[in-house]
PDB file of C-alpha atoms in Angstrom:
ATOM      1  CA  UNK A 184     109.464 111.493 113.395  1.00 63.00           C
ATOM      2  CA  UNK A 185     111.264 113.587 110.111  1.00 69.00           C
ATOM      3  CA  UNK A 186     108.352 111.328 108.051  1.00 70.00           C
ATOM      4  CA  UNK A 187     105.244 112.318 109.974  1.00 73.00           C
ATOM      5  CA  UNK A 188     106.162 116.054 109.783  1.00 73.00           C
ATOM      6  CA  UNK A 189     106.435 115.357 105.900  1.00 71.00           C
ATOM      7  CA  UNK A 190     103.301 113.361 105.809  1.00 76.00           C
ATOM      8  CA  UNK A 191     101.601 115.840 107.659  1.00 78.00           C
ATOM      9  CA  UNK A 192      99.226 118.009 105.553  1.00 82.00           C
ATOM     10  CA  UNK A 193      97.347 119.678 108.423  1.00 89.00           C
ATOM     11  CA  UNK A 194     100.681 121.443 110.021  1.00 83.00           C
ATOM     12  CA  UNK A 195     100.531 120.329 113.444  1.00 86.00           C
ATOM     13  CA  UNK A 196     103.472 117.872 113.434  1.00 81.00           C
ATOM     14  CA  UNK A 197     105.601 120.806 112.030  1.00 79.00           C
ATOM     15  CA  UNK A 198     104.557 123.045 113.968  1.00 84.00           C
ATOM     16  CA  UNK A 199     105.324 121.115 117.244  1.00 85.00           C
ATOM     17  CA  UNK A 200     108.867 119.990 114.989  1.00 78.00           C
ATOM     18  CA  UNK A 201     109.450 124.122 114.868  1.00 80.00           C
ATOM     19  CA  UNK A 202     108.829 124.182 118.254  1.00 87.00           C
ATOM     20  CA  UNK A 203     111.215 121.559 119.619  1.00 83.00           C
ATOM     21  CA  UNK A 204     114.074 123.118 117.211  1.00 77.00           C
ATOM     22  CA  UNK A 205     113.305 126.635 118.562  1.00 81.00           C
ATOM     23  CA  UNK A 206     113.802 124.874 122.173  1.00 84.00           C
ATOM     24  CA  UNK A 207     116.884 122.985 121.168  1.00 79.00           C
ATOM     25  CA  UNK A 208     115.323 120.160 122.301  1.00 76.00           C
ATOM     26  CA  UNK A 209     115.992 117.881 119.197  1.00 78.00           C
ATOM     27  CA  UNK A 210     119.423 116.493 118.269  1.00 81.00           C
ATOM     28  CA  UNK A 211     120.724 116.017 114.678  1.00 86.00           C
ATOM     29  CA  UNK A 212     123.252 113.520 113.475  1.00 88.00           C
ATOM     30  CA  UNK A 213     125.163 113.836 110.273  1.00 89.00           C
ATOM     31  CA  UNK A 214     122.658 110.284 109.763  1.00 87.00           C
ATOM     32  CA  UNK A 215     120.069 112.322 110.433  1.00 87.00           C
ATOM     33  CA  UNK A 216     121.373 114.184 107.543  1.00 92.00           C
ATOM     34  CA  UNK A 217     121.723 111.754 105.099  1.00 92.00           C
ATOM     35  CA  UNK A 218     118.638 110.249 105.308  1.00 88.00           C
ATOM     36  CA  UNK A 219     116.457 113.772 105.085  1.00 88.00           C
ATOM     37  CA  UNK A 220     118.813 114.491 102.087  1.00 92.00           C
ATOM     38  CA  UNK A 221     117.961 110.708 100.652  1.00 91.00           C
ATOM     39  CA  UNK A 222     114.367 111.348 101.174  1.00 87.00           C
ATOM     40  CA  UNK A 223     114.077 114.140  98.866  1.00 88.00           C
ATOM     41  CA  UNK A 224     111.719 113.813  96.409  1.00 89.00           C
ATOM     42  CA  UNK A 225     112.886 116.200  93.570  1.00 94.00           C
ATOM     43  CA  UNK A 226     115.589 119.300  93.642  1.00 96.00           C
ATOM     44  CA  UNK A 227     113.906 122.039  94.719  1.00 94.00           C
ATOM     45  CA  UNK A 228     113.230 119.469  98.118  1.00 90.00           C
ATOM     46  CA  UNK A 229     117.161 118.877  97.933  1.00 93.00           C
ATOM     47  CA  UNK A 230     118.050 122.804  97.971  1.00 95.00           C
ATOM     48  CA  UNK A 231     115.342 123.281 100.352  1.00 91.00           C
ATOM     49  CA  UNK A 232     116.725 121.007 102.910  1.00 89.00           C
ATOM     50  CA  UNK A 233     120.574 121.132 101.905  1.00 94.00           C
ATOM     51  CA  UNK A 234     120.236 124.708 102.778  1.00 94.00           C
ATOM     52  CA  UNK A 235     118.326 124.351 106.111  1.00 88.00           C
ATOM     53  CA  UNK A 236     120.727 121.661 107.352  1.00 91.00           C
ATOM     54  CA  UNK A 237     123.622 123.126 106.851  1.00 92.00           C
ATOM     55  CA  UNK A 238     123.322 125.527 109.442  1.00 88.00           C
ATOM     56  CA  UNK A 239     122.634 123.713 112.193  1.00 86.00           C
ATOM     57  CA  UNK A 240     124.253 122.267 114.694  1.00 85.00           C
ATOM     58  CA  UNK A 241     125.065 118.215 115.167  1.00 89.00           C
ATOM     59  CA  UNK A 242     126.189 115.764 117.700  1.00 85.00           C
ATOM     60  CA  UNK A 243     129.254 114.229 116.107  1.00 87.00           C
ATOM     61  CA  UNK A 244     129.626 110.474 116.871  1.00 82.00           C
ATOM     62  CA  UNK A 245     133.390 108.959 117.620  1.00 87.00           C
ATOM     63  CA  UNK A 246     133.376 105.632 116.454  1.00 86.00           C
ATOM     64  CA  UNK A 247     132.653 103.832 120.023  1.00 91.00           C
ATOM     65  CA  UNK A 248     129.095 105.550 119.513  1.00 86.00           C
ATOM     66  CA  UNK A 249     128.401 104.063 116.223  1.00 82.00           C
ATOM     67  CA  UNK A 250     129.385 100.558 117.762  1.00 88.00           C
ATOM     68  CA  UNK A 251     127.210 101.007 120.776  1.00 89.00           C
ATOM     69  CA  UNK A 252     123.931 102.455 118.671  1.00 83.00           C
ATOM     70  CA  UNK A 253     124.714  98.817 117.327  1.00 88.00           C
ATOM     71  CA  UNK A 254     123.816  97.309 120.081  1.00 90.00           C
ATOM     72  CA  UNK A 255     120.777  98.668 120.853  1.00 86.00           C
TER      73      UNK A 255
END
């Protein structure tokens, strides 16, 4: 999903992204995190994104859930 809103020139994928947020219908993961972070491109995308995630709110996995997500 994070790729397709970055893909997306036209806005519509962010828009409905925004949307979902504002809801609190989407879940981040401290993965979640990592991977957006990895993804950046240059350092202004870093600070950008650095500075958006770190004020919202995650699900934080015990170990049991990592071993689980395995399994799927």
């Amino acid at each position: 999903m994070w790729i397709s809103v970055f893909r997306d020139r036209s806005g519509q994928v962010r828009q409905q992204l925004e949307t979902l947020i504002a809801n609190r219908e989407i879940l981040l993961t401290r993965f979640t995190q990592l991977e957006l972070l990895q993804g950046s491109l240059n350092e202004q995308e870093w600070t950008i994104l650095s500075t958006y995630l770190e004020v919202q709110d995650y699900v934080e996995l015990k170990a049991s859930s990592w071993q689980a997500a395995a399994r799927i």
